[in-house]
Amino acid sequence: MSEMRYISTRGGMDPIGFQDAVMCGLAPDGGLIIPASIPNISDKLDAWSELSYCDLAFEVTRLYTDMPEDDLRSIINKAYSTFRHPNVCPTVKAGPVHILELFHGPTLAFKDVALQWLGGLFEYILGKRGGHINILAATSGDTGSAAIHGVRGKDGITIFVMHPKGRVSPTQEKQMTSVLDDNVFNLAVEGTFDDCQTIMKNIFCDVEFKKEHAMGAVNSVNWARVLAQIVYYFYAGLQMRKTGTDNLRFSVPTGNFGDVLAGWYAKQMGLPVEELILATNENDILSRFFNSGVYSAADVVPTLSPSMDIQVASNFERYLYYLLDCDADKLRTAMNDFEENGRLSVPLTDGKVDPLFSAGVGNTASTMEVIKRYQKEYGYLLDPHTAVGVSVSEKLGLDGAPVICLATAHPAKFGQAIIDATGEDLGHHPILDALEDAETHCSDIAADEQTIAQYVADHT
Ligand SMILES: *Cc1c(COP(=O)(O)O)cnc(C)c1O
């Protein structure tokens, strides 16, 4: 059991323990919750290389959590028993890159890694403390279904998931709306993902409402999610290191900056990461930021990789906090700037924001080209999100240390994109094929905070 305390990036929260941090989601001052320190485990790399996925998850998470070790172990084992691969997150070779497959969970996307664990944590904490929690989530597709599958049928939990109407893939929509458990409410919001996210932030900032309705979050701002994702960087990285390289490179298709942030934490903990390749689609606020120091929002455009169709990255604030010397005053000023002017900037050193990060854009044409070529030449079918990461890593150059590309979804989730790219209907998975005729349940709703708060109040 660790004594780790958690603080807010905006400096307005007394330190709290892990379980409180999980239940809070966002800090009451509007900031993001971060650990007060980052443990360094450089001396454990060799020992950790020999561990199974679940044992490694135990070693990583015990540094940050405050439950008895037997309880922690059983939450982890239960969470990853839902995965269909014995190694949970295996790495395979595809042509010139290594693919870290994060999609063997119940909804076939990497968000299961975090949300199967988070669902179990909620159940555990509520079981100890008693009470009920109402989860509100905003999703651009994968989060929603992974969150729903993480908590469906669990006692003490009701979940409301907002998705931008008509802007998630038909498969993603089915994966959410076909879950008919009484504790699951799907809301199709007439707006963009950013609208959904803003509504959620505002509802959570209403401290009275949040308290009265015991609101909690599962969105990528929940620290427990980032924590679960740190594990697979160690798992894949340490296997690669055993083959004799000490310089690890990861390529990460990025939307809300949650996945790649976990890689940043892994590096701070002592994993020898030489480079994090941040890959965006045309919604490129983050790649522009790392190449120019300017973080400025633009309109969201729909792409082949809808889970990355995001302009305001909810986890970015955590990274910015560290970049601004862990100075909550500086962070608040920067975020206020961004909220007022849609823009903030940081200084560059040698033309870069951070020597650890390289960043680039994989546009629609190169995404399709990569899907087609990897299928044809290497017999490996990439989903469009993963293809964005592969495309950017190729563009930035594959010479040097091996590149581990994070595969964030199974290609079957984006069957139409696979047809468009390859000309063949190759993206299938029995679980998804079975959804075709499933009964669904979902309510259309205006992109209006008041209306949505009322809906939640009426259904809790
Ligand atoms: C959510 C998601 C991403 C982006 O992850 P972030 O943590 O938001 O950067 C990429 N690919 C898929 C398939 C996703 O579901």
Short mmCIF file of C-alpha atoms and ligand atoms in Angstrom, two decimals:
data_model
loop_
_atom_site.label_atom_id
_atom_site.label_comp_id
_atom_site.label_asym_id
_atom_site.label_seq_id
_atom_site.Cartn_x
_atom_site.Cartn_y
_atom_site.Cartn_z
CA MET A 1 0.00 0.00 0.00
CA SER A 2 1.48 3.36 -0.99
CA GLU A 3 1.12 6.66 0.80
CA MET A 4 0.86 8.52 -2.50
CA ARG A 5 -1.08 11.77 -2.22
CA TYR A 6 -2.81 13.56 -5.08
CA ILE A 7 -2.96 17.29 -5.82
CA SER A 8 -4.61 19.54 -8.41
CA THR A 9 -2.76 21.08 -11.34
CA ARG A 10 -4.41 24.38 -10.37
CA GLY A 11 -3.19 24.28 -6.78
CA GLY A 12 -6.59 24.61 -5.10
CA MET A 13 -7.07 21.20 -3.50
CA ASP A 14 -5.69 19.79 -0.24
CA PRO A 15 -3.82 16.54 -0.96
CA ILE A 16 -6.06 13.44 -1.10
CA GLY A 17 -5.52 9.69 -1.34
CA PHE A 18 -5.91 7.47 -4.40
CA GLN A 19 -9.46 6.26 -3.78
CA ASP A 20 -10.69 9.81 -3.27
CA ALA A 21 -8.89 10.85 -6.46
CA VAL A 22 -10.66 8.07 -8.36
CA MET A 23 -14.07 9.08 -7.04
CA CYS A 24 -13.51 12.81 -7.75
CA GLY A 25 -12.45 12.57 -11.39
CA LEU A 26 -11.78 16.29 -11.82
CA ALA A 27 -10.40 18.36 -8.93
CA PRO A 28 -12.96 20.72 -7.30
CA ASP A 29 -10.94 23.76 -8.48
CA GLY A 30 -11.40 22.68 -12.10
CA GLY A 31 -7.87 21.33 -12.39
CA LEU A 32 -6.72 17.80 -13.12
CA ILE A 33 -5.62 15.45 -10.37
CA ILE A 34 -1.98 14.36 -10.42
CA PRO A 35 0.26 12.39 -8.05
CA ALA A 36 2.24 14.63 -5.71
CA SER A 37 5.43 12.85 -6.84
CA ILE A 38 6.49 10.33 -9.48
CA PRO A 39 8.27 7.23 -8.14
CA ASN A 40 11.46 6.18 -9.91
CA ILE A 41 11.92 2.46 -10.50
CA SER A 42 15.01 2.43 -12.79
CA ASP A 43 16.58 -0.22 -10.55
CA LYS A 44 13.67 -2.62 -11.13
CA LEU A 45 13.71 -2.80 -14.92
CA ASP A 46 15.39 -6.22 -15.09
CA ALA A 47 13.11 -7.75 -12.48
CA TRP A 48 10.00 -6.29 -14.06
CA SER A 49 10.95 -7.71 -17.47
CA GLU A 50 10.09 -11.18 -16.23
CA LEU A 51 6.57 -10.41 -15.03
CA SER A 52 3.24 -11.34 -16.56
CA TYR A 53 0.98 -8.47 -17.58
CA CYS A 54 -1.13 -8.69 -14.42
CA ASP A 55 1.88 -9.00 -12.13
CA LEU A 56 3.46 -5.99 -13.79
CA ALA A 57 0.21 -4.05 -13.48
CA PHE A 58 0.27 -4.88 -9.80
CA GLU A 59 3.85 -3.60 -9.36
CA VAL A 60 3.15 -0.35 -11.21
CA THR A 61 -0.20 0.44 -9.62
CA ARG A 62 0.80 -0.43 -6.07
CA LEU A 63 3.16 2.58 -6.15
CA TYR A 64 0.18 4.87 -6.61
CA THR A 65 -2.74 3.20 -4.82
CA ASP A 66 -3.95 2.89 -1.28
CA MET A 67 -5.83 -0.42 -1.02
CA PRO A 68 -4.58 -3.66 0.58
CA GLU A 69 -2.38 -5.61 -1.84
CA ASP A 70 -4.67 -8.65 -2.06
CA ASP A 71 -7.57 -6.39 -3.03
CA LEU A 72 -5.46 -4.63 -5.63
CA ARG A 73 -4.38 -7.94 -7.11
CA SER A 74 -7.92 -9.20 -7.40
CA ILE A 75 -9.17 -6.00 -9.06
CA ILE A 76 -6.38 -6.28 -11.63
CA ASN A 77 -6.86 -9.98 -12.29
CA LYS A 78 -10.59 -9.53 -12.74
CA ALA A 79 -10.18 -6.53 -15.04
CA TYR A 80 -7.80 -8.28 -17.42
CA SER A 81 -9.53 -11.65 -17.35
CA THR A 82 -11.99 -10.07 -19.82
CA PHE A 83 -9.20 -9.78 -22.41
CA ARG A 84 -9.05 -12.36 -25.16
CA HIS A 85 -5.28 -12.70 -25.34
CA PRO A 86 -3.21 -14.55 -22.70
CA ASN A 87 -0.64 -11.71 -22.67
CA VAL A 88 -3.42 -9.08 -22.46
CA CYS A 89 -1.50 -6.57 -24.61
CA PRO A 90 0.85 -8.49 -26.95
CA THR A 91 3.37 -6.94 -29.33
CA VAL A 92 3.71 -8.31 -32.88
CA LYS A 93 5.95 -7.41 -35.79
CA ALA A 94 4.43 -5.88 -38.93
CA GLY A 95 7.01 -5.02 -41.56
CA PRO A 96 9.35 -2.33 -40.24
CA VAL A 97 7.42 -1.61 -37.02
CA HIS A 98 6.30 -3.37 -33.88
CA ILE A 99 2.60 -3.22 -33.11
CA LEU A 100 1.48 -3.13 -29.51
CA GLU A 101 -2.05 -4.56 -29.68
CA LEU A 102 -4.19 -2.86 -27.08
CA PHE A 103 -7.51 -4.01 -28.50
CA HIS A 104 -8.15 -7.45 -27.04
CA GLY A 105 -10.68 -6.22 -24.47
CA PRO A 106 -14.50 -6.46 -24.61
CA THR A 107 -15.05 -3.49 -26.95
CA LEU A 108 -11.96 -4.10 -29.11
CA ALA A 109 -10.34 -0.74 -28.32
CA PHE A 110 -7.49 0.30 -26.08
CA LYS A 111 -9.82 2.16 -23.73
CA ASP A 112 -10.82 -1.21 -22.27
CA VAL A 113 -7.35 -1.42 -20.69
CA ALA A 114 -8.24 1.53 -18.47
CA LEU A 115 -11.98 1.13 -18.15
CA GLN A 116 -12.18 -2.53 -17.18
CA TRP A 117 -9.89 -1.55 -14.31
CA LEU A 118 -11.75 1.66 -13.50
CA GLY A 119 -15.13 -0.12 -13.42
CA GLY A 120 -13.67 -2.62 -10.97
CA LEU A 121 -12.20 0.19 -8.85
CA PHE A 122 -15.55 1.98 -8.61
CA GLU A 123 -17.27 -1.24 -7.62
CA TYR A 124 -14.61 -1.93 -4.99
CA ILE A 125 -14.62 1.56 -3.49
CA LEU A 126 -18.42 1.83 -3.42
CA GLY A 127 -18.62 -1.63 -1.89
CA LYS A 128 -16.34 -0.47 0.94
CA ARG A 129 -17.87 2.93 1.44
CA GLY A 130 -21.47 2.26 0.50
CA GLY A 131 -23.50 4.67 -1.62
CA HIS A 132 -24.24 5.17 -5.28
CA ILE A 133 -22.39 6.98 -8.04
CA ASN A 134 -23.76 8.55 -11.21
CA ILE A 135 -21.21 8.60 -13.96
CA LEU A 136 -21.41 11.19 -16.70
CA ALA A 137 -19.18 10.65 -19.73
CA ALA A 138 -18.59 12.41 -23.01
CA THR A 139 -17.34 10.25 -25.84
CA SER A 140 -16.18 10.58 -29.40
CA GLY A 141 -16.83 6.86 -29.75
CA ASP A 142 -14.58 4.37 -28.02
CA THR A 143 -14.64 5.77 -24.51
CA GLY A 144 -18.39 5.49 -24.30
CA SER A 145 -18.64 1.85 -25.20
CA ALA A 146 -15.60 0.93 -23.11
CA ALA A 147 -17.05 2.82 -20.13
CA ILE A 148 -20.44 1.20 -20.55
CA HIS A 149 -18.87 -2.24 -20.74
CA GLY A 150 -16.73 -1.39 -17.70
CA VAL A 151 -19.75 -0.70 -15.45
CA ARG A 152 -22.78 -2.40 -17.01
CA GLY A 153 -24.84 -4.28 -14.46
CA LYS A 154 -22.62 -3.16 -11.57
CA ASP A 155 -24.39 -2.37 -8.28
CA GLY A 156 -24.24 1.20 -7.05
CA ILE A 157 -23.38 2.69 -10.46
CA THR A 158 -25.53 4.46 -13.06
CA ILE A 159 -23.89 5.71 -16.25
CA PHE A 160 -24.93 8.48 -18.68
CA VAL A 161 -22.93 8.61 -21.89
CA MET A 162 -23.14 11.56 -24.26
CA HIS A 163 -21.95 11.05 -27.82
CA PRO A 164 -22.12 13.54 -30.71
CA LYS A 165 -25.11 12.41 -32.74
CA GLY A 166 -24.16 10.93 -36.11
CA ARG A 167 -20.45 11.55 -35.52
CA VAL A 168 -19.43 8.18 -34.16
CA SER A 169 -19.11 5.16 -36.42
CA PRO A 170 -22.21 2.96 -36.77
CA THR A 171 -20.32 0.15 -35.07
CA GLN A 172 -19.29 2.33 -32.13
CA GLU A 173 -22.86 3.52 -31.80
CA LYS A 174 -24.15 -0.06 -31.77
CA GLN A 175 -21.60 -1.09 -29.17
CA MET A 176 -23.01 1.57 -26.86
CA THR A 177 -26.70 1.54 -27.58
CA SER A 178 -27.05 -2.25 -27.67
CA VAL A 179 -26.26 -2.43 -23.96
CA LEU A 180 -29.70 -2.61 -22.37
CA ASP A 181 -28.79 -2.87 -18.69
CA ASP A 182 -30.96 -0.69 -16.43
CA ASN A 183 -27.96 1.30 -15.22
CA VAL A 184 -26.97 2.51 -18.71
CA PHE A 185 -28.32 5.66 -20.45
CA ASN A 186 -27.14 6.66 -23.92
CA LEU A 187 -27.59 10.28 -25.01
CA ALA A 188 -27.15 11.33 -28.66
CA VAL A 189 -26.23 15.03 -28.37
CA GLU A 190 -26.95 17.36 -31.27
CA GLY A 191 -23.43 18.83 -31.45
CA THR A 192 -19.73 17.97 -31.60
CA PHE A 193 -17.60 15.98 -29.20
CA ASP A 194 -16.16 19.23 -27.85
CA ASP A 195 -19.73 20.39 -27.07
CA CYS A 196 -20.25 17.18 -25.11
CA GLN A 197 -16.99 17.67 -23.29
CA THR A 198 -17.76 21.30 -22.44
CA ILE A 199 -21.18 20.35 -21.10
CA MET A 200 -19.59 17.70 -18.96
CA LYS A 201 -16.94 20.08 -17.61
CA ASN A 202 -19.61 22.65 -16.76
CA ILE A 203 -21.84 20.15 -15.01
CA PHE A 204 -18.86 18.99 -12.98
CA CYS A 205 -17.95 22.58 -12.08
CA ASP A 206 -21.42 22.99 -10.53
CA VAL A 207 -20.25 21.77 -7.15
CA GLU A 208 -23.75 21.62 -5.66
CA PHE A 209 -25.18 19.59 -8.52
CA LYS A 210 -22.16 17.31 -8.47
CA LYS A 211 -22.63 16.67 -4.77
CA GLU A 212 -26.41 16.34 -4.78
CA HIS A 213 -26.30 13.75 -7.55
CA ALA A 214 -23.04 12.03 -6.52
CA MET A 215 -21.56 12.62 -9.96
CA GLY A 216 -18.36 10.87 -11.01
CA ALA A 217 -16.35 10.69 -14.22
CA VAL A 218 -14.74 7.97 -16.26
CA ASN A 219 -13.39 10.23 -18.99
CA SER A 220 -9.71 10.27 -19.72
CA VAL A 221 -9.21 12.89 -17.01
CA ASN A 222 -9.60 10.23 -14.33
CA TRP A 223 -6.12 9.56 -12.96
CA ALA A 224 -6.81 5.84 -12.63
CA ARG A 225 -7.09 5.61 -16.40
CA VAL A 226 -3.72 7.17 -17.03
CA LEU A 227 -2.27 4.86 -14.39
CA ALA A 228 -3.58 1.71 -16.09
CA GLN A 229 -2.07 2.86 -19.37
CA ILE A 230 1.41 3.34 -17.91
CA VAL A 231 1.54 -0.44 -17.50
CA TYR A 232 1.59 -1.37 -21.18
CA TYR A 233 4.47 0.99 -21.95
CA PHE A 234 6.50 -0.95 -19.39
CA TYR A 235 5.20 -4.29 -20.63
CA ALA A 236 6.02 -3.72 -24.30
CA GLY A 237 9.12 -1.62 -23.58
CA LEU A 238 10.70 -4.15 -21.26
CA GLN A 239 10.15 -6.99 -23.72
CA MET A 240 11.82 -4.93 -26.41
CA ARG A 241 14.65 -4.07 -24.04
CA LYS A 242 15.28 -7.78 -23.48
CA THR A 243 16.10 -8.08 -27.18
CA GLY A 244 19.08 -5.81 -26.54
CA THR A 245 17.99 -2.24 -27.17
CA ASP A 246 18.03 0.37 -24.46
CA ASN A 247 16.44 3.07 -26.57
CA LEU A 248 12.71 2.73 -26.86
CA ARG A 249 10.50 4.65 -29.23
CA PHE A 250 6.71 4.65 -29.12
CA SER A 251 4.35 5.99 -31.73
CA VAL A 252 1.00 7.03 -30.30
CA PRO A 253 -2.14 8.06 -32.20
CA THR A 254 -3.43 10.89 -30.09
CA GLY A 255 -6.69 12.65 -29.33
CA ASN A 256 -7.15 13.66 -25.70
CA PHE A 257 -3.45 13.20 -24.88
CA GLY A 258 -4.28 10.46 -22.35
CA ASP A 259 -2.48 7.56 -23.97
CA VAL A 260 0.74 9.41 -24.80
CA LEU A 261 0.74 11.08 -21.37
CA ALA A 262 0.96 7.60 -19.83
CA GLY A 263 4.11 7.08 -21.91
CA TRP A 264 5.49 10.33 -20.56
CA TYR A 265 4.91 9.11 -16.98
CA ALA A 266 6.56 5.77 -17.82
CA LYS A 267 9.62 7.69 -18.98
CA GLN A 268 9.68 9.80 -15.81
CA MET A 269 9.48 6.58 -13.77
CA GLY A 270 12.65 5.31 -15.41
CA LEU A 271 11.64 3.40 -18.54
CA PRO A 272 14.35 4.24 -21.11
CA VAL A 273 12.13 6.01 -23.64
CA GLU A 274 14.12 7.92 -26.23
CA GLU A 275 11.24 9.30 -28.25
CA LEU A 276 7.47 9.63 -28.08
CA ILE A 277 6.06 10.09 -31.56
CA LEU A 278 2.80 11.96 -31.23
CA ALA A 279 0.52 11.37 -34.19
CA THR A 280 -2.66 13.28 -34.93
CA ASN A 281 -5.06 13.26 -37.83
CA GLU A 282 -6.08 16.57 -39.46
CA ASN A 283 -7.34 17.70 -36.05
CA ASP A 284 -3.81 18.64 -35.23
CA ILE A 285 -3.80 21.01 -32.24
CA LEU A 286 -1.31 18.77 -30.43
CA SER A 287 1.10 18.22 -33.30
CA ARG A 288 1.06 21.96 -34.02
CA PHE A 289 1.78 22.59 -30.36
CA PHE A 290 4.82 20.33 -30.21
CA ASN A 291 6.22 21.82 -33.40
CA SER A 292 5.51 25.50 -32.68
CA GLY A 293 4.89 25.99 -28.95
CA VAL A 294 1.48 27.45 -29.74
CA TYR A 295 -1.62 25.63 -28.52
CA SER A 296 -4.57 27.06 -30.40
CA ALA A 297 -7.93 25.50 -31.09
CA ALA A 298 -9.45 25.19 -34.56
CA ASP A 299 -12.73 23.70 -35.77
CA VAL A 300 -13.11 19.96 -35.54
CA VAL A 301 -13.17 18.19 -38.90
CA PRO A 302 -14.47 14.63 -39.26
CA THR A 303 -11.86 12.06 -40.35
CA LEU A 304 -11.39 8.31 -40.73
CA SER A 305 -10.17 8.17 -37.14
CA PRO A 306 -13.12 9.66 -35.23
CA SER A 307 -11.74 8.91 -31.76
CA MET A 308 -9.06 11.48 -32.51
CA ASP A 309 -11.41 14.14 -33.89
CA ILE A 310 -10.70 16.42 -30.99
CA GLN A 311 -9.37 19.93 -30.75
CA VAL A 312 -9.22 20.54 -27.01
CA ALA A 313 -7.25 17.69 -25.42
CA SER A 314 -8.56 17.08 -21.93
CA ASN A 315 -5.36 15.55 -20.57
CA PHE A 316 -3.04 18.18 -21.95
CA GLU A 317 -3.27 20.23 -18.77
CA ARG A 318 -1.40 17.55 -16.85
CA TYR A 319 1.56 17.69 -19.20
CA LEU A 320 1.47 21.48 -19.30
CA TYR A 321 1.69 21.57 -15.51
CA TYR A 322 4.99 19.71 -15.60
CA LEU A 323 6.21 21.75 -18.57
CA LEU A 324 5.55 24.93 -16.57
CA ASP A 325 7.83 23.73 -13.75
CA CYS A 326 4.98 22.32 -11.62
CA ASP A 327 3.91 25.90 -10.95
CA ALA A 328 0.13 25.97 -10.42
CA ASP A 329 0.04 29.77 -10.78
CA LYS A 330 1.70 29.66 -14.19
CA LEU A 331 -0.59 26.80 -15.21
CA ARG A 332 -3.71 28.71 -14.17
CA THR A 333 -2.58 31.77 -16.09
CA ALA A 334 -1.92 29.69 -19.20
CA MET A 335 -5.26 27.90 -19.00
CA ASN A 336 -7.12 31.16 -18.42
CA ASP A 337 -5.38 32.54 -21.49
CA PHE A 338 -6.53 29.56 -23.46
CA GLU A 339 -10.09 29.79 -22.15
CA GLU A 340 -10.26 33.51 -23.00
CA ASN A 341 -8.36 33.66 -26.29
CA GLY A 342 -8.43 30.08 -27.55
CA ARG A 343 -4.64 30.14 -27.50
CA LEU A 344 -1.63 29.73 -25.26
CA SER A 345 2.07 29.49 -25.96
CA VAL A 346 5.28 28.19 -24.42
CA PRO A 347 8.90 28.93 -25.38
CA LEU A 348 10.87 26.59 -27.66
CA THR A 349 14.35 25.20 -27.01
CA ASP A 350 16.25 24.32 -30.20
CA GLY A 351 12.99 24.57 -32.11
CA LYS A 352 11.19 22.09 -29.87
CA VAL A 353 8.78 22.24 -26.97
CA ASP A 354 10.23 19.05 -25.52
CA PRO A 355 13.15 16.95 -26.80
CA LEU A 356 11.25 13.76 -25.91
CA PHE A 357 8.41 14.44 -28.34
CA SER A 358 8.27 14.38 -32.13
CA ALA A 359 4.94 15.17 -33.69
CA GLY A 360 3.26 14.94 -37.05
CA VAL A 361 -0.01 14.61 -38.93
CA GLY A 362 -1.31 11.52 -40.71
CA ASN A 363 -3.93 12.80 -43.11
CA THR A 364 -6.71 10.81 -44.73
CA ALA A 365 -4.74 9.98 -47.87
CA SER A 366 -1.68 8.71 -46.01
CA THR A 367 -3.82 6.80 -43.52
CA MET A 368 -5.52 4.95 -46.36
CA GLU A 369 -2.25 4.35 -48.15
CA VAL A 370 -0.69 2.86 -45.03
CA ILE A 371 -3.67 0.58 -44.34
CA LYS A 372 -3.54 -0.73 -47.88
CA ARG A 373 0.22 -1.19 -48.00
CA TYR A 374 0.51 -2.95 -44.62
CA GLN A 375 -2.29 -5.29 -45.58
CA LYS A 376 -0.76 -6.05 -48.96
CA GLU A 377 2.92 -6.23 -48.09
CA TYR A 378 2.89 -7.52 -44.53
CA GLY A 379 -0.54 -9.15 -44.17
CA TYR A 380 -1.35 -6.94 -41.21
CA LEU A 381 -4.61 -5.02 -41.12
CA LEU A 382 -4.31 -1.68 -39.29
CA ASP A 383 -7.30 0.24 -38.01
CA PRO A 384 -7.36 3.92 -39.12
CA HIS A 385 -6.19 5.25 -35.73
CA THR A 386 -3.25 2.90 -35.59
CA ALA A 387 -2.52 3.73 -39.23
CA VAL A 388 -2.19 7.42 -38.33
CA GLY A 389 0.52 6.48 -35.83
CA VAL A 390 2.30 4.21 -38.32
CA SER A 391 2.10 6.85 -41.03
CA VAL A 392 3.61 9.57 -38.85
CA SER A 393 6.39 7.32 -37.60
CA GLU A 394 7.30 6.44 -41.20
CA LYS A 395 7.29 10.11 -42.11
CA LEU A 396 9.53 11.05 -39.22
CA GLY A 397 11.87 8.18 -40.08
CA LEU A 398 12.20 4.58 -38.93
CA ASP A 399 16.01 4.50 -38.87
CA GLY A 400 17.55 3.92 -35.47
CA ALA A 401 15.89 2.38 -32.45
CA PRO A 402 12.86 0.14 -33.07
CA VAL A 403 9.48 1.82 -33.07
CA ILE A 404 6.59 0.37 -31.11
CA CYS A 405 3.33 1.60 -32.64
CA LEU A 406 0.37 1.52 -30.30
CA ALA A 407 -2.60 -0.19 -31.95
CA THR A 408 -5.61 1.42 -30.34
CA ALA A 409 -8.50 -0.35 -32.05
CA HIS A 410 -9.30 -3.57 -33.87
CA PRO A 411 -9.79 -2.85 -37.60
CA ALA A 412 -13.26 -4.44 -37.50
CA LYS A 413 -14.50 -1.40 -35.58
CA PHE A 414 -13.94 0.69 -38.70
CA GLY A 415 -15.05 -1.66 -41.42
CA GLN A 416 -16.02 1.05 -43.89
CA ALA A 417 -12.61 2.73 -43.68
CA ILE A 418 -11.00 -0.65 -44.34
CA ILE A 419 -13.18 -1.10 -47.44
CA ASP A 420 -12.32 2.40 -48.63
CA ALA A 421 -8.61 1.83 -48.12
CA THR A 422 -8.19 -1.72 -49.40
CA GLY A 423 -11.19 -2.12 -51.69
CA GLU A 424 -12.09 -5.25 -49.74
CA ASP A 425 -14.39 -5.95 -46.83
CA LEU A 426 -11.67 -7.32 -44.57
CA GLY A 427 -12.48 -5.77 -41.22
CA HIS A 428 -14.58 -8.28 -39.32
CA HIS A 429 -14.84 -9.65 -35.82
CA PRO A 430 -17.50 -12.12 -34.64
CA ILE A 431 -18.40 -9.94 -31.66
CA LEU A 432 -19.22 -7.01 -33.92
CA ASP A 433 -20.94 -9.07 -36.60
CA ALA A 434 -23.30 -10.32 -33.89
CA LEU A 435 -24.36 -6.73 -33.07
CA GLU A 436 -25.84 -6.17 -36.49
CA ASP A 437 -29.42 -7.01 -35.51
CA ALA A 438 -29.17 -6.13 -31.85
CA GLU A 439 -31.89 -4.16 -30.09
CA THR A 440 -30.76 -0.64 -29.12
CA HIS A 441 -31.67 2.08 -26.66
CA CYS A 442 -30.74 5.78 -26.94
CA SER A 443 -32.29 9.27 -26.44
CA ASP A 444 -31.68 12.29 -28.69
CA ILE A 445 -30.99 15.47 -26.74
CA ALA A 446 -30.04 19.13 -27.40
CA ALA A 447 -26.44 20.26 -26.82
CA ASP A 448 -27.59 22.23 -23.82
CA GLU A 449 -26.16 21.96 -20.33
CA GLN A 450 -29.47 22.68 -18.57
CA THR A 451 -31.38 20.08 -20.56
CA ILE A 452 -28.77 17.42 -19.95
CA ALA A 453 -28.42 18.20 -16.23
CA GLN A 454 -32.20 17.88 -15.98
CA TYR A 455 -32.15 14.54 -17.77
CA VAL A 456 -29.55 13.25 -15.34
CA ALA A 457 -31.49 14.57 -12.35
CA ASP A 458 -34.67 12.91 -13.61
CA HIS A 459 -32.99 9.54 -14.00
CA THR A 460 -30.99 9.26 -10.77
C1 LIG B 1 -9.37 7.33 -27.62
C2 LIG B 1 -8.67 6.77 -28.78
C3 LIG B 1 -7.49 7.33 -29.25
C4 LIG B 1 -6.87 8.55 -28.63
O1 LIG B 1 -6.46 8.33 -27.30
P1 LIG B 1 -6.22 9.59 -26.34
O2 LIG B 1 -5.91 9.00 -25.02
O3 LIG B 1 -7.49 10.37 -26.35
O4 LIG B 1 -5.09 10.33 -26.93
C5 LIG B 1 -6.87 6.74 -30.33
N1 LIG B 1 -7.41 5.66 -30.93
C6 LIG B 1 -8.55 5.10 -30.52
C7 LIG B 1 -9.09 3.93 -31.25
C8 LIG B 1 -9.22 5.62 -29.42
O5 LIG B 1 -10.34 5.06 -29.01
#
